[in-house]
Amino acid sequence: MSTTTDVIGSNRAFISDNMAGASPEIARAVAAAAAGHTLPYGNDPFTGSVRHQLSEIFERDVEVFPVSTGTAANCLALAALTPPWGSVLCHPDSHINNDECGAPEFFTNGAKLVTVLGDDSKIDPDALREAVRRKAGDVHSVQPSVVSISQATESGSVYTLDEIRRLTVIAKDAGLRVHMDGARFANALDHLGATPAEMTWKTGIDVLSFGATKNGGMTADAIVSFDPALATELAFRTKRAGQLASKMRFHTAQLDAYLTDGLWLRNARQANTMATRLGDGLKALPGTELLGSPQANILFCRLTQQVTEGLLAEGYTFYHDRWAPGIVRLVTSFSHTPEDIDQLLDAVRRHTR
């Protein structure tokens, strides 16, 4: 009987990139942080280095709040951007709408998620233009307060810089703030070939949920605020939510190693390259339909029941029949290799016969 360790060791795990282990550089950094004594609550050298690195990466001083989960990053960021009577405008496919178990509503003390449609899991500008005005000023309704976009999206698409800018202009003209869920921030950045500054504050983003866990980290993400006026509120909200770790150095040692020498970008590039390799291979197989073109490290395809069952029997793990019958989601990670991808393609080919 296969164990979880067996599945991960064989690199047949395509459920999500958070199934991958940690980059060796990050594991070594955590071990090094365990030696000796240092000040608690983020007053340590690792946390200081992360703040410095992120300010350099984003080409300006930023406020950084390390947290243990992407849920905490998203929800604390949103709580600082909207009042309890506000609404968060997001795509129906967004993680905050589907996978946070009501945490955005909980942390914002009751703000409502209002979905805004658009193709490829991206908010449509015309739909947003209507949504930011809907019942504005009506005391009987929640008030549009913040727009949240996912970069990359839950379907693997990526907003272009122009698309982000168009949405932020609509939001700012209506007096709304803008949050970016960057659980796969590095993957989107690699696809666009843009700079972190260009993909965030230069296009109008106020607060970023900076993801590391899905890209080689262990248990650390961060809230990055480009608005100094939010720093005090975010600091108190982070503490109140139990996210101000006393031994913060174990979070920030991960982030420090993640950012050092471009590890975060190399990991993302590897995951994206493997998704492209997989997508190209699936397109060439008869009876297999690739749905869209992978822009990050997530792809969807249509497989026959025979192929799906055959792959599962071989120990491959992935989401299937969750969105519609026959639809499979495959997610690549930094730890996948060309050999892993080719073995998966060979398995699909065998079971297609």
Coordinates of C-alpha atoms in Angstrom, one line a residue:
M1 CA 0.0 0.0 0.0
S2 CA 1.4 3.4 -1.0
T3 CA 2.1 6.0 1.6
T4 CA 2.2 9.7 1.2
T5 CA 6.0 9.6 1.3
D6 CA 6.0 7.0 -1.5
V7 CA 3.8 9.2 -3.7
I8 CA 5.9 12.4 -3.1
G9 CA 9.1 10.4 -3.5
S10 CA 8.1 9.1 -6.9
N11 CA 7.1 12.6 -8.0
R12 CA 3.7 11.4 -9.2
A13 CA 2.0 14.1 -7.1
F14 CA 0.1 16.6 -9.2
I15 CA -2.7 17.6 -6.9
S16 CA -1.1 20.9 -6.0
D17 CA 2.4 22.5 -5.7
N18 CA 2.0 22.5 -1.9
M19 CA 2.5 18.7 -2.0
A20 CA 6.2 19.3 -2.9
G21 CA 8.8 19.5 -0.1
A22 CA 10.9 22.4 0.7
S23 CA 13.9 23.7 -1.2
P24 CA 17.2 22.4 0.4
E25 CA 18.3 26.0 0.8
I26 CA 15.3 26.8 2.9
A27 CA 15.6 23.6 5.0
R28 CA 19.2 24.5 5.7
A29 CA 18.2 28.0 6.7
V30 CA 15.7 26.8 9.2
A31 CA 18.2 24.5 10.7
A32 CA 20.7 27.3 11.0
A33 CA 18.1 29.5 12.7
A34 CA 17.7 26.9 15.4
A35 CA 21.2 27.6 16.7
G36 CA 21.8 30.1 19.5
H37 CA 19.6 32.8 20.8
T38 CA 18.0 35.9 19.2
L39 CA 15.3 38.4 20.0
P40 CA 11.7 37.3 19.6
Y41 CA 8.7 38.7 17.7
G42 CA 10.5 39.7 14.5
N43 CA 13.4 41.6 16.1
D44 CA 15.9 39.2 14.8
P45 CA 18.4 39.4 11.9
F46 CA 16.5 37.1 9.6
T47 CA 13.3 39.3 9.7
G48 CA 15.4 42.4 9.2
S49 CA 17.0 40.8 6.1
V50 CA 13.6 39.8 4.7
R51 CA 12.4 43.4 5.0
H52 CA 15.5 44.7 3.3
Q53 CA 15.4 42.1 0.5
L54 CA 11.7 42.8 -0.2
S55 CA 12.3 46.5 -0.3
E56 CA 15.0 46.0 -2.8
I57 CA 13.0 43.6 -4.9
F58 CA 10.0 46.0 -5.0
E59 CA 12.2 49.0 -5.6
R60 CA 10.8 50.9 -2.6
D61 CA 10.3 50.7 1.2
V62 CA 7.6 48.2 2.0
E63 CA 6.0 47.0 5.2
V64 CA 6.3 43.3 5.7
F65 CA 4.2 41.0 8.0
P66 CA 5.3 37.3 7.9
V67 CA 2.4 34.9 8.5
S68 CA 2.1 31.1 8.6
T69 CA -0.5 30.6 5.9
G70 CA -1.8 32.1 2.7
T71 CA -5.3 32.3 4.3
A72 CA -3.9 34.6 7.0
A73 CA -2.1 36.7 4.5
N74 CA -5.2 37.2 2.4
C75 CA -7.7 37.8 5.2
L76 CA -5.6 40.1 7.3
A77 CA -4.8 42.1 4.2
L78 CA -8.5 42.4 3.3
A79 CA -9.4 43.3 6.9
A80 CA -7.1 46.3 6.7
L81 CA -8.7 47.4 3.4
T82 CA -12.4 47.2 4.1
P83 CA -14.8 48.1 6.9
P84 CA -17.3 45.5 8.2
W85 CA -20.0 47.0 6.1
G86 CA -17.9 46.9 3.0
S87 CA -17.7 44.3 0.2
V88 CA -14.7 42.6 -1.4
L89 CA -15.1 42.3 -5.2
C90 CA -13.5 39.1 -6.5
H91 CA -13.8 36.5 -9.2
P92 CA -16.1 33.5 -8.6
D93 CA -13.1 31.2 -9.1
S94 CA -10.9 33.0 -6.6
H95 CA -9.4 31.2 -3.6
I96 CA -10.9 33.7 -1.2
N97 CA -14.4 32.8 -2.6
N98 CA -14.0 29.1 -2.7
D99 CA -11.3 27.9 -0.4
E100 CA -11.1 30.0 2.7
C101 CA -14.0 28.6 4.8
G102 CA -15.5 32.0 5.5
A103 CA -12.2 33.4 6.8
P104 CA -12.4 36.7 4.8
E105 CA -15.8 37.4 6.3
F106 CA -14.5 36.4 9.8
F107 CA -11.4 38.5 9.7
T108 CA -13.1 41.5 8.2
N109 CA -15.8 41.3 10.9
G110 CA -18.6 40.7 8.4
A111 CA -17.6 42.3 5.1
K112 CA -19.2 40.5 2.1
L113 CA -17.6 38.8 -0.8
V114 CA -19.3 39.9 -4.1
T115 CA -18.2 38.0 -7.2
V116 CA -17.5 39.7 -10.5
L117 CA -17.5 37.6 -13.7
G118 CA -14.9 37.3 -16.4
D119 CA -13.3 34.7 -18.7
D120 CA -10.2 32.6 -17.7
S121 CA -10.8 33.3 -14.0
K122 CA -10.0 37.0 -14.5
I123 CA -12.3 39.9 -13.6
D124 CA -13.8 41.5 -16.6
P125 CA -13.2 45.3 -16.6
D126 CA -16.8 46.2 -17.8
A127 CA -18.3 43.9 -15.1
L128 CA -16.1 45.6 -12.5
R129 CA -17.0 49.0 -13.7
E130 CA -20.6 48.1 -13.0
A131 CA -19.8 46.4 -9.6
V132 CA -17.9 49.3 -8.1
R133 CA -21.0 51.5 -8.5
R134 CA -23.7 49.0 -7.5
K135 CA -25.6 50.5 -4.5
A136 CA -22.8 52.8 -3.6
G137 CA -24.1 55.2 -0.9
D138 CA -27.1 53.0 -0.2
V139 CA -27.2 52.5 3.6
H140 CA -29.2 49.3 3.1
S141 CA -26.3 47.6 1.2
V142 CA -22.7 46.7 1.8
Q143 CA -20.4 49.2 0.2
P144 CA -17.9 48.3 -2.5
S145 CA -14.5 48.7 -0.7
V146 CA -11.8 46.6 -2.2
V147 CA -11.0 44.6 -5.3
S148 CA -9.1 41.4 -4.9
I149 CA -7.3 39.7 -7.9
S150 CA -5.4 36.5 -8.0
Q151 CA -2.1 36.4 -9.8
A152 CA -1.7 33.7 -11.1
T153 CA -5.4 32.7 -11.0
E154 CA -6.9 29.4 -9.8
S155 CA -7.1 28.2 -13.4
G156 CA -3.5 29.0 -14.2
S157 CA -4.2 32.2 -16.2
V158 CA -2.1 35.3 -15.6
Y159 CA -3.3 39.0 -15.8
T160 CA -1.1 41.1 -18.1
L161 CA 0.2 44.4 -16.7
D162 CA -2.3 46.3 -18.8
E163 CA -5.1 44.1 -17.5
I164 CA -4.1 44.8 -13.9
R165 CA -3.7 48.5 -14.6
R166 CA -7.1 48.7 -16.2
L167 CA -8.8 47.1 -13.1
T168 CA -6.9 49.2 -10.6
V169 CA -7.8 52.4 -12.4
I170 CA -11.5 51.5 -12.3
A171 CA -11.2 50.6 -8.6
K172 CA -9.3 53.8 -7.6
D173 CA -11.6 56.1 -9.6
A174 CA -14.4 54.7 -7.5
G175 CA -12.5 55.0 -4.2
L176 CA -11.7 51.3 -3.8
R177 CA -8.4 49.8 -2.7
V178 CA -6.8 46.8 -4.5
H179 CA -5.4 43.6 -3.1
M180 CA -3.5 40.9 -4.9
D181 CA -3.6 37.3 -3.9
G182 CA -0.1 36.2 -4.9
A183 CA 0.0 32.6 -3.7
R184 CA 1.7 31.9 -7.0
F185 CA 3.1 35.4 -7.5
A186 CA 6.5 34.2 -8.7
N187 CA 4.9 31.9 -11.3
A188 CA 3.0 34.8 -12.7
L189 CA 6.1 37.0 -12.6
D190 CA 8.1 34.5 -14.5
H191 CA 5.4 34.1 -17.2
L192 CA 5.2 37.9 -17.8
G193 CA 8.9 38.6 -17.5
A194 CA 8.0 41.7 -15.5
T195 CA 9.6 43.1 -12.4
P196 CA 7.9 42.7 -9.0
A197 CA 7.4 46.5 -8.9
E198 CA 5.7 46.6 -12.3
M199 CA 3.3 43.8 -11.3
T200 CA 2.3 45.4 -8.1
W201 CA 2.5 49.0 -6.9
K202 CA 3.4 50.5 -10.2
T203 CA 0.1 49.1 -11.6
G204 CA -1.9 50.2 -8.6
I205 CA -1.8 47.3 -6.1
D206 CA -2.1 48.5 -2.4
V207 CA -1.4 45.2 -0.6
L208 CA 0.1 41.9 -1.8
S209 CA -0.2 38.4 -0.3
F210 CA 3.3 37.2 -1.1
G211 CA 3.3 33.4 -1.4
A212 CA 6.2 31.2 -0.7
T213 CA 4.7 27.9 0.5
K214 CA 3.7 26.7 -2.9
N215 CA 7.1 27.5 -4.4
G216 CA 9.6 25.8 -2.1
G217 CA 8.8 27.2 1.3
M218 CA 7.7 25.3 4.4
T219 CA 5.2 27.3 6.5
A220 CA 5.7 31.0 5.6
D221 CA 4.0 33.6 3.5
A222 CA 3.9 37.3 4.0
I223 CA 1.7 40.4 3.7
V224 CA 3.5 43.1 1.8
S225 CA 2.0 46.6 2.1
F226 CA 2.9 49.4 -0.3
D227 CA 0.9 51.9 1.7
P228 CA 2.8 53.0 4.9
A229 CA -0.5 54.3 6.4
L230 CA -1.7 50.6 6.8
A231 CA 1.4 49.5 8.8
T232 CA 0.0 50.1 12.3
E233 CA -3.3 48.5 11.6
L234 CA -1.7 45.5 10.0
A235 CA 0.7 45.1 12.9
F236 CA -2.1 45.0 15.4
R237 CA -4.3 42.8 13.3
T238 CA -1.4 40.3 12.8
K239 CA -0.9 40.1 16.5
R240 CA -4.6 39.8 17.3
A241 CA -4.9 37.0 14.8
G242 CA -2.1 35.0 16.5
Q243 CA 0.2 35.5 13.5
L244 CA 3.0 37.4 15.3
A245 CA 5.2 34.4 16.1
S246 CA 7.4 34.6 19.1
K247 CA 10.1 32.7 17.2
M248 CA 9.5 34.7 14.1
R249 CA 13.0 33.8 12.9
F250 CA 11.8 30.3 11.8
H251 CA 9.3 32.0 9.4
T252 CA 11.7 34.6 8.1
A253 CA 14.7 32.3 7.8
Q254 CA 12.6 30.5 5.2
L255 CA 11.7 33.8 3.4
D256 CA 15.2 35.0 3.6
A257 CA 16.6 31.9 1.9
Y258 CA 13.7 32.0 -0.6
L259 CA 14.6 35.5 -1.7
T260 CA 18.4 35.0 -1.7
D261 CA 20.2 34.6 -5.0
G262 CA 16.8 34.4 -6.9
L263 CA 15.8 31.0 -5.5
W264 CA 12.1 32.0 -5.6
L265 CA 12.3 32.9 -9.3
R266 CA 14.3 29.8 -10.2
N267 CA 11.8 27.6 -8.5
A268 CA 8.9 29.3 -10.3
R269 CA 10.6 29.0 -13.7
Q270 CA 11.1 25.3 -13.1
A271 CA 7.5 24.7 -12.2
N272 CA 6.3 26.8 -15.2
T273 CA 8.6 25.1 -17.6
M274 CA 7.4 21.7 -16.5
A275 CA 3.7 22.8 -17.0
T276 CA 4.6 23.9 -20.5
R277 CA 6.3 20.6 -21.2
L278 CA 3.3 18.7 -19.9
G279 CA 0.8 20.8 -21.8
D280 CA 2.7 20.4 -25.1
G281 CA 2.9 16.6 -24.5
L282 CA -0.8 16.3 -23.8
K283 CA -1.8 18.3 -26.9
A284 CA 0.1 15.7 -29.0
L285 CA -1.8 12.7 -27.6
P286 CA -5.0 11.5 -29.3
G287 CA -8.1 11.5 -27.1
T288 CA -6.7 14.1 -24.8
E289 CA -7.9 17.7 -24.8
L290 CA -5.9 20.5 -23.2
L291 CA -8.3 23.2 -21.9
G292 CA -6.7 26.6 -22.6
S293 CA -2.9 27.2 -22.5
P294 CA -1.0 27.0 -19.2
Q295 CA 0.5 30.4 -18.4
A296 CA 1.8 29.4 -14.9
N297 CA 2.1 26.0 -13.4
I298 CA -1.6 24.8 -13.5
L299 CA -3.3 23.2 -16.4
F300 CA -6.7 21.6 -17.0
C301 CA -7.4 18.8 -19.5
R302 CA -10.0 16.3 -20.4
L303 CA -9.2 12.7 -20.0
T304 CA -11.2 9.6 -20.5
Q305 CA -12.4 7.6 -17.5
Q306 CA -10.1 4.8 -18.6
V307 CA -7.0 7.0 -18.6
T308 CA -7.9 8.7 -15.3
E309 CA -8.4 5.3 -13.5
G310 CA -5.2 4.0 -15.0
L311 CA -3.2 6.9 -13.7
L312 CA -4.7 6.7 -10.3
A313 CA -4.0 2.9 -10.2
E314 CA -0.3 3.7 -10.9
G315 CA -0.1 6.1 -7.9
Y316 CA -0.6 9.4 -9.7
T317 CA -2.5 11.9 -7.6
F318 CA -4.5 14.8 -9.1
Y319 CA -7.9 16.4 -8.9
H320 CA -10.4 14.9 -11.2
D321 CA -14.2 15.2 -11.8
R322 CA -14.2 18.2 -9.3
W323 CA -15.2 20.8 -11.9
A324 CA -17.0 18.6 -14.4
P325 CA -16.9 14.9 -15.4
G326 CA -13.7 14.0 -17.2
I327 CA -11.9 17.3 -16.3
V328 CA -8.6 16.8 -14.6
R329 CA -6.3 19.5 -13.0
L330 CA -2.6 18.9 -13.0
V331 CA -0.2 21.2 -11.0
T332 CA 3.5 21.1 -11.5
S333 CA 6.1 22.2 -8.9
F334 CA 9.7 23.3 -8.6
S335 CA 10.5 19.7 -7.7
H336 CA 9.2 18.1 -10.9
T337 CA 11.8 17.2 -13.5
P338 CA 11.5 16.6 -17.3
E339 CA 11.7 12.8 -16.5
D340 CA 8.7 13.1 -14.2
I341 CA 6.7 14.8 -16.9
D342 CA 7.7 12.4 -19.6
Q343 CA 6.8 9.4 -17.4
L344 CA 3.4 10.9 -16.8
L345 CA 2.9 11.4 -20.6
D346 CA 4.0 7.8 -21.2
A347 CA 1.5 6.6 -18.7
V348 CA -1.3 8.6 -20.4
R349 CA -0.3 7.2 -23.7
R350 CA -0.3 3.6 -22.4
H351 CA -3.8 4.0 -20.9
T352 CA -5.2 5.6 -24.0
R353 CA -4.6 2.4 -26.1

